[in-house]
Amino acid sequence: MKVAALGDNCIDLYSNLDRYYCTGNAVDFGVHMQRLGIRTSLISVTGNDKYGAQMRKELEAEGLDLSHFHTVEGNTAISYMELIDKERVYGDYVEGVMEHIAFSEEDIRFAKEHDLVHTAFWGNAQEHLEELKRAQVKVSFDYATEMNDPLVDETIPYVSYAFFSYDRDDETIRKFLQHIVNEGPEIAVATFGEEGSLAWDGKEFYKYGIEKSNLVNTIGAGDSFIAGFMSGILEGFTIPECQARGARVAAEVVGVFGPWPEREGQHEKDGD
């Protein structure tokens, strides 16, 4: 099995803590997939600054296929962050080279060689999803909290596995997940933070809680859950087993400061 993560990457920079981390939806998903034993490629673009060099260095160390991870002239995207009461607070976002990201014909040809392509709301890959579906490539898509954005209706017919973030299990989200599956996906999933997750496959709802963890920082929890869930799908797990794996991987992530456990991933900010 081969997976491609198609989309964004950025630096999370905690100015008040003098720390920065390599991250982004595609990056975090890709790293966790690779760590779960599934060969993963990253299709994205980064800048030719020190942050881009560090991004490439860390992803190479993780073993991802970076043959279509492009370095171009300009600054790597930066998200300025604060940590308040163990919750991440987003400040300014400087897009850098991500402002004009566009995937080439070669990028999409390469993506079609994979069994699954994962992207997200900010991945700028929406115009390629129909082509991927025609090539019989499964697509997973992280819509985050953007349930009402027009992009959902535009892309959902081409998506196999749709993920959303919501605050609780209620009638609204259940009807929404049912609607989503009616539009094309095989499975729609909502994550509720500390309340776990809910999945709908067109026949049945599946509710799962969380794995206990010493909460340090919630960053990367959603991406890691999706990676765990989708690795289970690729390995033929049942939906509850996929939810359980997603919860386990997410619990490992929220127990560390950065988006990936077990490795340092931390760098002092040098003021530039």
mmCIF file of N, CA and C in Angstrom, residues 1-135:
data_model
loop_
_atom_site.group_PDB
_atom_site.id
_atom_site.type_symbol
_atom_site.label_atom_id
_atom_site.label_comp_id
_atom_site.label_asym_id
_atom_site.label_seq_id
_atom_site.Cartn_x
_atom_site.Cartn_y
_atom_site.Cartn_z
ATOM 1 N N MET A 1 0.835 -1.197 0.000
ATOM 2 C CA MET A 1 0.000 0.000 0.000
ATOM 3 C C MET A 1 0.875 1.255 0.000
ATOM 4 N N LYS A 2 0.479 2.249 -0.785
ATOM 5 C CA LYS A 2 1.195 3.513 -0.832
ATOM 6 C C LYS A 2 0.204 4.663 -0.667
ATOM 7 N N VAL A 3 0.614 5.648 0.093
ATOM 8 C CA VAL A 3 -0.230 6.808 0.385
ATOM 9 C C VAL A 3 0.514 8.076 -0.011
ATOM 10 N N ALA A 4 -0.214 9.044 -0.546
ATOM 11 C CA ALA A 4 0.352 10.363 -0.819
ATOM 12 C C ALA A 4 -0.401 11.412 -0.017
ATOM 13 N N ALA A 5 0.343 12.285 0.634
ATOM 14 C CA ALA A 5 -0.232 13.442 1.322
ATOM 15 C C ALA A 5 -0.017 14.648 0.417
ATOM 16 N N LEU A 6 -1.104 15.259 -0.005
ATOM 17 C CA LEU A 6 -1.084 16.314 -1.015
ATOM 18 C C LEU A 6 -1.589 17.602 -0.380
ATOM 19 N N GLY A 7 -0.705 18.597 -0.246
ATOM 20 C CA GLY A 7 -1.204 19.824 0.365
ATOM 21 C C GLY A 7 -0.159 20.685 1.025
ATOM 22 N N ASP A 8 -0.496 21.170 2.215
ATOM 23 C CA ASP A 8 0.252 22.246 2.842
ATOM 24 C C ASP A 8 1.355 21.759 3.766
ATOM 25 N N ASN A 9 2.274 22.661 4.026
ATOM 26 C CA ASN A 9 3.240 22.504 5.114
ATOM 27 C C ASN A 9 3.564 23.889 5.626
ATOM 28 N N CYS A 10 3.925 23.973 6.896
ATOM 29 C CA CYS A 10 4.249 25.274 7.470
ATOM 30 C C CYS A 10 5.073 25.082 8.733
ATOM 31 N N ILE A 11 5.512 26.185 9.264
ATOM 32 C CA ILE A 11 6.203 26.221 10.550
ATOM 33 C C ILE A 11 5.253 26.803 11.588
ATOM 34 N N ASP A 12 5.074 26.098 12.693
ATOM 35 C CA ASP A 12 4.377 26.672 13.847
ATOM 36 C C ASP A 12 5.426 27.326 14.724
ATOM 37 N N LEU A 13 5.356 28.635 14.856
ATOM 38 C CA LEU A 13 6.374 29.378 15.586
ATOM 39 C C LEU A 13 5.762 29.986 16.842
ATOM 40 N N TYR A 14 6.237 29.511 17.991
ATOM 41 C CA TYR A 14 5.788 30.022 19.289
ATOM 42 C C TYR A 14 6.782 31.093 19.734
ATOM 43 N N SER A 15 6.509 32.334 19.374
ATOM 44 C CA SER A 15 7.462 33.409 19.646
ATOM 45 C C SER A 15 7.723 33.580 21.136
ATOM 46 N N ASN A 16 6.678 33.440 21.948
ATOM 47 C CA ASN A 16 6.845 33.663 23.384
ATOM 48 C C ASN A 16 7.576 32.516 24.065
ATOM 49 N N LEU A 17 7.697 31.378 23.382
ATOM 50 C CA LEU A 17 8.380 30.218 23.958
ATOM 51 C C LEU A 17 9.715 29.932 23.281
ATOM 52 N N ASP A 18 10.062 30.715 22.260
ATOM 53 C CA ASP A 18 11.281 30.493 21.480
ATOM 54 C C ASP A 18 11.358 29.068 20.936
ATOM 55 N N ARG A 19 10.263 28.597 20.356
ATOM 56 C CA ARG A 19 10.217 27.261 19.758
ATOM 57 C C ARG A 19 9.552 27.327 18.391
ATOM 58 N N TYR A 20 9.955 26.426 17.520
ATOM 59 C CA TYR A 20 9.203 26.259 16.282
ATOM 60 C C TYR A 20 9.188 24.795 15.891
ATOM 61 N N TYR A 21 8.145 24.429 15.132
ATOM 62 C CA TYR A 21 7.938 23.043 14.734
ATOM 63 C C TYR A 21 7.550 22.966 13.268
ATOM 64 N N CYS A 22 8.033 21.934 12.602
ATOM 65 C CA CYS A 22 7.626 21.636 11.232
ATOM 66 C C CYS A 22 6.290 20.907 11.276
ATOM 67 N N THR A 23 5.312 21.399 10.519
ATOM 68 C CA THR A 23 3.975 20.832 10.626
ATOM 69 C C THR A 23 3.165 21.138 9.371
ATOM 70 N N GLY A 24 1.855 21.124 9.486
ATOM 71 C CA GLY A 24 0.932 21.265 8.370
ATOM 72 C C GLY A 24 0.094 20.005 8.251
ATOM 73 N N ASN A 25 -1.112 20.120 7.711
ATOM 74 C CA ASN A 25 -1.989 18.954 7.614
ATOM 75 C C ASN A 25 -1.339 17.806 6.862
ATOM 76 N N ALA A 26 -0.801 18.093 5.686
ATOM 77 C CA ALA A 26 -0.194 17.033 4.881
ATOM 78 C C ALA A 26 1.038 16.460 5.565
ATOM 79 N N VAL A 27 1.838 17.320 6.168
ATOM 80 C CA VAL A 27 3.058 16.873 6.847
ATOM 81 C C VAL A 27 2.733 15.974 8.030
ATOM 82 N N ASP A 28 1.850 16.428 8.904
ATOM 83 C CA ASP A 28 1.531 15.642 10.098
ATOM 84 C C ASP A 28 0.899 14.307 9.730
ATOM 85 N N PHE A 29 -0.049 14.333 8.803
ATOM 86 C CA PHE A 29 -0.665 13.086 8.344
ATOM 87 C C PHE A 29 0.397 12.157 7.766
ATOM 88 N N GLY A 30 1.269 12.707 6.926
ATOM 89 C CA GLY A 30 2.287 11.890 6.279
ATOM 90 C C GLY A 30 3.259 11.262 7.249
ATOM 91 N N VAL A 31 3.711 12.033 8.217
ATOM 92 C CA VAL A 31 4.655 11.501 9.207
ATOM 93 C C VAL A 31 4.026 10.360 9.991
ATOM 94 N N HIS A 32 2.792 10.541 10.422
ATOM 95 C CA HIS A 32 2.146 9.486 11.210
ATOM 96 C C HIS A 32 1.873 8.246 10.368
ATOM 97 N N MET A 33 1.472 8.424 9.130
ATOM 98 C CA MET A 33 1.270 7.274 8.249
ATOM 99 C C MET A 33 2.568 6.485 8.086
ATOM 100 N N GLN A 34 3.648 7.204 7.840
ATOM 101 C CA GLN A 34 4.947 6.551 7.671
ATOM 102 C C GLN A 34 5.334 5.802 8.939
ATOM 103 N N ARG A 35 5.105 6.404 10.082
ATOM 104 C CA ARG A 35 5.439 5.743 11.351
ATOM 105 C C ARG A 35 4.563 4.521 11.612
ATOM 106 N N LEU A 36 3.385 4.504 11.019
ATOM 107 C CA LEU A 36 2.491 3.356 11.166
ATOM 108 C C LEU A 36 2.810 2.250 10.167
ATOM 109 N N GLY A 37 3.878 2.440 9.407
ATOM 110 C CA GLY A 37 4.362 1.375 8.536
ATOM 111 C C GLY A 37 3.829 1.399 7.122
ATOM 112 N N ILE A 38 3.224 2.503 6.711
ATOM 113 C CA ILE A 38 2.674 2.605 5.361
ATOM 114 C C ILE A 38 3.517 3.594 4.557
ATOM 115 N N ARG A 39 4.016 3.148 3.417
ATOM 116 C CA ARG A 39 4.877 3.997 2.598
ATOM 117 C C ARG A 39 4.125 5.253 2.171
ATOM 118 N N THR A 40 4.718 6.398 2.465
ATOM 119 C CA THR A 40 4.009 7.665 2.274
ATOM 120 C C THR A 40 4.872 8.669 1.525
ATOM 121 N N SER A 41 4.257 9.333 0.566
ATOM 122 C CA SER A 41 4.898 10.406 -0.191
ATOM 123 C C SER A 41 4.272 11.737 0.206
ATOM 124 N N LEU A 42 5.078 12.787 0.162
ATOM 125 C CA LEU A 42 4.574 14.134 0.426
ATOM 126 C C LEU A 42 4.689 14.956 -0.847
ATOM 127 N N ILE A 43 3.576 15.516 -1.280
ATOM 128 C CA ILE A 43 3.548 16.370 -2.466
ATOM 129 C C ILE A 43 3.190 17.775 -2.003
ATOM 130 N N SER A 44 4.180 18.650 -1.997
ATOM 131 C CA SER A 44 3.970 19.997 -1.469
ATOM 132 C C SER A 44 5.123 20.878 -1.926
ATOM 133 N N VAL A 45 5.184 22.083 -1.379
ATOM 134 C CA VAL A 45 6.237 23.022 -1.731
ATOM 135 C C VAL A 45 6.663 23.783 -0.484
ATOM 136 N N THR A 46 7.957 24.023 -0.366
ATOM 137 C CA THR A 46 8.476 24.786 0.765
ATOM 138 C C THR A 46 9.463 25.826 0.257
ATOM 139 N N GLY A 47 9.845 26.751 1.137
ATOM 140 C CA GLY A 47 10.742 27.823 0.736
ATOM 141 C C GLY A 47 12.203 27.417 0.806
ATOM 142 N N ASN A 48 13.060 28.264 0.240
ATOM 143 C CA ASN A 48 14.497 27.986 0.258
ATOM 144 C C ASN A 48 15.190 28.719 1.403
ATOM 145 N N ASP A 49 14.462 28.911 2.505
ATOM 146 C CA ASP A 49 15.026 29.541 3.692
ATOM 147 C C ASP A 49 15.428 28.479 4.710
ATOM 148 N N LYS A 50 15.829 28.900 5.901
ATOM 149 C CA LYS A 50 16.285 27.937 6.911
ATOM 150 C C LYS A 50 15.153 27.030 7.375
ATOM 151 N N TYR A 51 13.930 27.550 7.375
ATOM 152 C CA TYR A 51 12.802 26.727 7.805
ATOM 153 C C TYR A 51 12.500 25.633 6.779
ATOM 154 N N GLY A 52 12.599 25.969 5.508
ATOM 155 C CA GLY A 52 12.402 24.966 4.477
ATOM 156 C C GLY A 52 13.467 23.886 4.532
ATOM 157 N N ALA A 53 14.706 24.290 4.804
ATOM 158 C CA ALA A 53 15.791 23.312 4.926
ATOM 159 C C ALA A 53 15.549 22.384 6.106
ATOM 160 N N GLN A 54 15.073 22.943 7.214
ATOM 161 C CA GLN A 54 14.788 22.118 8.387
ATOM 162 C C GLN A 54 13.609 21.184 8.120
ATOM 163 N N MET A 55 12.599 21.689 7.410
ATOM 164 C CA MET A 55 11.451 20.856 7.047
ATOM 165 C C MET A 55 11.917 19.633 6.261
ATOM 166 N N ARG A 56 12.713 19.857 5.240
ATOM 167 C CA ARG A 56 13.192 18.744 4.419
ATOM 168 C C ARG A 56 14.049 17.785 5.243
ATOM 169 N N LYS A 57 14.901 18.321 6.088
ATOM 170 C CA LYS A 57 15.769 17.484 6.917
ATOM 171 C C LYS A 57 14.954 16.560 7.812
ATOM 172 N N GLU A 58 13.933 17.100 8.460
ATOM 173 C CA GLU A 58 13.130 16.282 9.372
ATOM 174 C C GLU A 58 12.302 15.241 8.626
ATOM 175 N N LEU A 59 11.760 15.620 7.481
ATOM 176 C CA LEU A 59 10.942 14.677 6.726
ATOM 177 C C LEU A 59 11.792 13.573 6.111
ATOM 178 N N GLU A 60 13.003 13.905 5.710
ATOM 179 C CA GLU A 60 13.926 12.868 5.240
ATOM 180 C C GLU A 60 14.230 11.885 6.359
ATOM 181 N N ALA A 61 14.421 12.403 7.567
ATOM 182 C CA ALA A 61 14.706 11.537 8.713
ATOM 183 C C ALA A 61 13.542 10.602 9.013
ATOM 184 N N GLU A 62 12.326 11.029 8.678
ATOM 185 C CA GLU A 62 11.145 10.192 8.901
ATOM 186 C C GLU A 62 10.958 9.140 7.811
ATOM 187 N N GLY A 63 11.697 9.269 6.720
ATOM 188 C CA GLY A 63 11.631 8.261 5.668
ATOM 189 C C GLY A 63 10.571 8.487 4.612
ATOM 190 N N LEU A 64 9.970 9.676 4.559
ATOM 191 C CA LEU A 64 8.960 9.942 3.537
ATOM 192 C C LEU A 64 9.601 10.058 2.154
ATOM 193 N N ASP A 65 8.831 9.729 1.127
ATOM 194 C CA ASP A 65 9.250 9.947 -0.251
ATOM 195 C C ASP A 65 9.071 11.431 -0.555
ATOM 196 N N LEU A 66 10.182 12.129 -0.770
ATOM 197 C CA LEU A 66 10.147 13.573 -1.018
ATOM 198 C C LEU A 66 10.473 13.907 -2.468
ATOM 199 N N SER A 67 10.289 12.949 -3.354
ATOM 200 C CA SER A 67 10.620 13.176 -4.763
ATOM 201 C C SER A 67 9.768 14.275 -5.388
ATOM 202 N N HIS A 68 8.602 14.547 -4.803
ATOM 203 C CA HIS A 68 7.724 15.597 -5.315
ATOM 204 C C HIS A 68 7.425 16.644 -4.233
ATOM 205 N N PHE A 69 8.377 16.786 -3.322
ATOM 206 C CA PHE A 69 8.337 17.847 -2.316
ATOM 207 C C PHE A 69 9.296 18.919 -2.806
ATOM 208 N N HIS A 70 8.762 20.023 -3.294
ATOM 209 C CA HIS A 70 9.541 20.991 -4.056
ATOM 210 C C HIS A 70 10.039 22.144 -3.186
ATOM 211 N N THR A 71 11.279 22.539 -3.405
ATOM 212 C CA THR A 71 11.836 23.734 -2.780
ATOM 213 C C THR A 71 11.901 24.831 -3.829
ATOM 214 N N VAL A 72 11.289 25.975 -3.523
ATOM 215 C CA VAL A 72 11.251 27.086 -4.474
ATOM 216 C C VAL A 72 11.731 28.359 -3.789
ATOM 217 N N GLU A 73 12.020 29.359 -4.599
ATOM 218 C CA GLU A 73 12.466 30.648 -4.085
ATOM 219 C C GLU A 73 11.369 31.292 -3.244
ATOM 220 N N GLY A 74 11.720 31.688 -2.018
ATOM 221 C CA GLY A 74 10.753 32.356 -1.163
ATOM 222 C C GLY A 74 10.775 31.826 0.253
ATOM 223 N N ASN A 75 9.843 32.317 1.055
ATOM 224 C CA ASN A 75 9.786 31.971 2.468
ATOM 225 C C ASN A 75 8.819 30.827 2.729
ATOM 226 N N THR A 76 9.207 29.951 3.622
ATOM 227 C CA THR A 76 8.320 28.889 4.082
ATOM 228 C C THR A 76 7.152 29.502 4.853
ATOM 229 N N ALA A 77 5.977 28.921 4.702
ATOM 230 C CA ALA A 77 4.801 29.421 5.421
ATOM 231 C C ALA A 77 5.018 29.330 6.929
ATOM 232 N N ILE A 78 4.568 30.345 7.649
ATOM 233 C CA ILE A 78 4.714 30.385 9.105
ATOM 234 C C ILE A 78 3.373 30.713 9.747
ATOM 235 N N SER A 79 3.005 29.922 10.740
ATOM 236 C CA SER A 79 1.835 30.198 11.563
ATOM 237 C C SER A 79 2.329 30.595 12.945
ATOM 238 N N TYR A 80 2.029 31.811 13.353
ATOM 239 C CA TYR A 80 2.462 32.298 14.661
ATOM 240 C C TYR A 80 1.475 31.819 15.720
ATOM 241 N N MET A 81 2.010 31.169 16.749
ATOM 242 C CA MET A 81 1.189 30.457 17.720
ATOM 243 C C MET A 81 1.465 30.931 19.141
ATOM 244 N N GLU A 82 0.487 30.679 20.000
ATOM 245 C CA GLU A 82 0.670 30.785 21.442
ATOM 246 C C GLU A 82 0.038 29.561 22.081
ATOM 247 N N LEU A 83 0.543 29.181 23.238
ATOM 248 C CA LEU A 83 -0.064 28.097 24.001
ATOM 249 C C LEU A 83 -0.638 28.697 25.277
ATOM 250 N N ILE A 84 -1.961 28.599 25.427
ATOM 251 C CA ILE A 84 -2.647 29.163 26.587
ATOM 252 C C ILE A 84 -3.492 28.073 27.220
ATOM 253 N N ASP A 85 -3.177 27.722 28.463
ATOM 254 C CA ASP A 85 -3.906 26.667 29.186
ATOM 255 C C ASP A 85 -3.972 25.371 28.380
ATOM 256 N N LYS A 86 -2.829 25.014 27.785
ATOM 257 C CA LYS A 86 -2.668 23.761 27.029
ATOM 258 C C LYS A 86 -3.455 23.725 25.726
ATOM 259 N N GLU A 87 -4.025 24.845 25.340
ATOM 260 C CA GLU A 87 -4.720 24.928 24.060
ATOM 261 C C GLU A 87 -3.930 25.847 23.134
ATOM 262 N N ARG A 88 -3.823 25.447 21.891
ATOM 263 C CA ARG A 88 -3.122 26.266 20.912
ATOM 264 C C ARG A 88 -3.997 27.449 20.508
ATOM 265 N N VAL A 89 -3.398 28.594 20.348
ATOM 266 C CA VAL A 89 -4.094 29.800 19.915
ATOM 267 C C VAL A 89 -3.367 30.331 18.687
ATOM 268 N N TYR A 90 -4.098 30.422 17.582
ATOM 269 C CA TYR A 90 -3.493 30.857 16.332
ATOM 270 C C TYR A 90 -3.414 32.370 16.266
ATOM 271 N N GLY A 91 -2.258 32.859 15.834
ATOM 272 C CA GLY A 91 -2.079 34.273 15.559
ATOM 273 C C GLY A 91 -2.031 34.500 14.062
ATOM 274 N N ASP A 92 -1.124 35.338 13.614
ATOM 275 C CA ASP A 92 -1.004 35.631 12.189
ATOM 276 C C ASP A 92 -0.482 34.419 11.423
ATOM 277 N N TYR A 93 -0.896 34.327 10.178
ATOM 278 C CA TYR A 93 -0.398 33.288 9.283
ATOM 279 C C TYR A 93 0.216 33.962 8.068
ATOM 280 N N VAL A 94 1.486 33.698 7.821
ATOM 281 C CA VAL A 94 2.196 34.248 6.667
ATOM 282 C C VAL A 94 2.363 33.122 5.656
ATOM 283 N N GLU A 95 1.669 33.225 4.528
ATOM 284 C CA GLU A 95 1.600 32.116 3.579
ATOM 285 C C GLU A 95 2.928 31.804 2.905
ATOM 286 N N GLY A 96 3.735 32.812 2.656
ATOM 287 C CA GLY A 96 4.989 32.552 1.957
ATOM 288 C C GLY A 96 4.735 31.863 0.624
ATOM 289 N N VAL A 97 5.515 30.824 0.325
ATOM 290 C CA VAL A 97 5.390 30.141 -0.967
ATOM 291 C C VAL A 97 4.079 29.376 -1.103
ATOM 292 N N MET A 98 3.386 29.135 0.009
ATOM 293 C CA MET A 98 2.100 28.442 -0.070
ATOM 294 C C MET A 98 1.018 29.311 -0.717
ATOM 295 N N GLU A 99 1.256 30.621 -0.769
ATOM 296 C CA GLU A 99 0.246 31.517 -1.344
ATOM 297 C C GLU A 99 -0.047 31.162 -2.798
ATOM 298 N N HIS A 100 0.970 30.711 -3.510
ATOM 299 C CA HIS A 100 0.806 30.436 -4.938
ATOM 300 C C HIS A 100 1.024 28.960 -5.260
ATOM 301 N N ILE A 101 0.783 28.083 -4.291
ATOM 302 C CA ILE A 101 1.002 26.665 -4.541
ATOM 303 C C ILE A 101 0.068 26.170 -5.649
ATOM 304 N N ALA A 102 0.634 25.424 -6.564
ATOM 305 C CA ALA A 102 -0.138 24.807 -7.648
ATOM 306 C C ALA A 102 0.531 23.480 -7.973
ATOM 307 N N PHE A 103 -0.271 22.456 -8.115
ATOM 308 C CA PHE A 103 0.277 21.131 -8.386
ATOM 309 C C PHE A 103 0.354 20.904 -9.894
ATOM 310 N N SER A 104 1.497 20.423 -10.331
ATOM 311 C CA SER A 104 1.741 20.224 -11.757
ATOM 312 C C SER A 104 1.109 18.929 -12.249
ATOM 313 N N GLU A 105 1.081 18.773 -13.564
ATOM 314 C CA GLU A 105 0.605 17.517 -14.143
ATOM 315 C C GLU A 105 1.436 16.348 -13.635
ATOM 316 N N GLU A 106 2.732 16.573 -13.482
ATOM 317 C CA GLU A 106 3.606 15.513 -12.982
ATOM 318 C C GLU A 106 3.277 15.176 -11.533
ATOM 319 N N ASP A 107 2.978 16.183 -10.717
ATOM 320 C CA ASP A 107 2.587 15.925 -9.326
ATOM 321 C C ASP A 107 1.351 15.031 -9.274
ATOM 322 N N ILE A 108 0.356 15.341 -10.094
ATOM 323 C CA ILE A 108 -0.891 14.576 -10.063
ATOM 324 C C ILE A 108 -0.697 13.196 -10.685
ATOM 325 N N ARG A 109 0.118 13.111 -11.732
ATOM 326 C CA ARG A 109 0.438 11.785 -12.282
ATOM 327 C C ARG A 109 1.055 10.908 -11.207
ATOM 328 N N PHE A 110 1.973 11.476 -10.437
ATOM 329 C CA PHE A 110 2.622 10.745 -9.350
ATOM 330 C C PHE A 110 1.609 10.375 -8.276
ATOM 331 N N ALA A 111 0.728 11.302 -7.940
ATOM 332 C CA ALA A 111 -0.291 11.022 -6.917
ATOM 333 C C ALA A 111 -1.147 9.829 -7.314
ATOM 334 N N LYS A 112 -1.428 9.692 -8.604
ATOM 335 C CA LYS A 112 -2.292 8.612 -9.083
ATOM 336 C C LYS A 112 -1.637 7.240 -8.982
ATOM 337 N N GLU A 113 -0.355 7.195 -8.669
ATOM 338 C CA GLU A 113 0.331 5.920 -8.469
ATOM 339 C C GLU A 113 0.070 5.343 -7.076
ATOM 340 N N HIS A 114 -0.624 6.087 -6.236
ATOM 341 C CA HIS A 114 -0.836 5.683 -4.848
ATOM 342 C C HIS A 114 -2.237 5.102 -4.647
ATOM 343 N N ASP A 115 -2.381 4.332 -3.583
ATOM 344 C CA ASP A 115 -3.674 3.727 -3.265
ATOM 345 C C ASP A 115 -4.619 4.721 -2.605
ATOM 346 N N LEU A 116 -4.045 5.682 -1.897
ATOM 347 C CA LEU A 116 -4.830 6.698 -1.193
ATOM 348 C C LEU A 116 -4.116 8.029 -1.298
ATOM 349 N N VAL A 117 -4.879 9.083 -1.558
ATOM 350 C CA VAL A 117 -4.358 10.445 -1.495
ATOM 351 C C VAL A 117 -5.127 11.182 -0.408
ATOM 352 N N HIS A 118 -4.381 11.790 0.504
ATOM 353 C CA HIS A 118 -5.013 12.572 1.568
ATOM 354 C C HIS A 118 -4.733 14.045 1.345
ATOM 355 N N THR A 119 -5.759 14.857 1.522
ATOM 356 C CA THR A 119 -5.583 16.291 1.457
ATOM 357 C C THR A 119 -6.516 16.941 2.473
ATOM 358 N N ALA A 120 -6.508 18.258 2.507
ATOM 359 C CA ALA A 120 -7.266 18.965 3.536
ATOM 360 C C ALA A 120 -7.793 20.282 2.988
ATOM 361 N N PHE A 121 -8.596 20.929 3.787
ATOM 362 C CA PHE A 121 -9.285 22.156 3.390
ATOM 363 C C PHE A 121 -8.317 23.214 2.871
ATOM 364 N N TRP A 122 -7.125 23.284 3.454
ATOM 365 C CA TRP A 122 -6.150 24.301 3.069
ATOM 366 C C TRP A 122 -5.102 23.764 2.096
ATOM 367 N N GLY A 123 -5.346 22.611 1.517
ATOM 368 C CA GLY A 123 -4.335 21.968 0.680
ATOM 369 C C GLY A 123 -4.293 22.432 -0.759
ATOM 370 N N ASN A 124 -5.303 23.213 -1.193
ATOM 371 C CA ASN A 124 -5.365 23.725 -2.563
ATOM 372 C C ASN A 124 -5.333 22.623 -3.617
ATOM 373 N N ALA A 125 -5.904 21.467 -3.283
ATOM 374 C CA ALA A 125 -5.897 20.338 -4.214
ATOM 375 C C ALA A 125 -7.266 20.061 -4.812
ATOM 376 N N GLN A 126 -8.251 20.891 -4.505
ATOM 377 C CA GLN A 126 -9.628 20.568 -4.867
ATOM 378 C C GLN A 126 -9.849 20.370 -6.366
ATOM 379 N N GLU A 127 -9.127 21.110 -7.198
ATOM 380 C CA GLU A 127 -9.360 21.005 -8.643
ATOM 381 C C GLU A 127 -8.873 19.681 -9.224
ATOM 382 N N HIS A 128 -8.127 18.910 -8.450
ATOM 383 C CA HIS A 128 -7.576 17.654 -8.947
ATOM 384 C C HIS A 128 -8.328 16.423 -8.448
ATOM 385 N N LEU A 129 -9.306 16.611 -7.588
ATOM 386 C CA LEU A 129 -9.960 15.459 -6.964
ATOM 387 C C LEU A 129 -10.761 14.628 -7.962
ATOM 388 N N GLU A 130 -11.416 15.287 -8.903
ATOM 389 C CA GLU A 130 -12.186 14.534 -9.897
ATOM 390 C C GLU A 130 -11.263 13.643 -10.726
ATOM 391 N N GLU A 131 -10.105 14.169 -11.097
ATOM 392 C CA GLU A 131 -9.141 13.377 -11.865
ATOM 393 C C GLU A 131 -8.647 12.179 -11.064
ATOM 394 N N LEU A 132 -8.419 12.371 -9.778
ATOM 395 C CA LEU A 132 -7.984 11.263 -8.928
ATOM 396 C C LEU A 132 -9.062 10.193 -8.841
ATOM 397 N N LYS A 133 -10.310 10.627 -8.722
ATOM 398 C CA LYS A 133 -11.393 9.644 -8.646
ATOM 399 C C LYS A 133 -11.519 8.867 -9.951
ATOM 400 N N ARG A 134 -11.372 9.563 -11.076
ATOM 401 C CA ARG A 134 -11.436 8.872 -12.370
ATOM 402 C C ARG A 134 -10.340 7.820 -12.491
ATOM 403 N N ALA A 135 -9.223 8.079 -11.821
ATOM 404 C CA ALA A 135 -8.110 7.125 -11.832
ATOM 405 C C ALA A 135 -8.290 6.033 -10.780
#
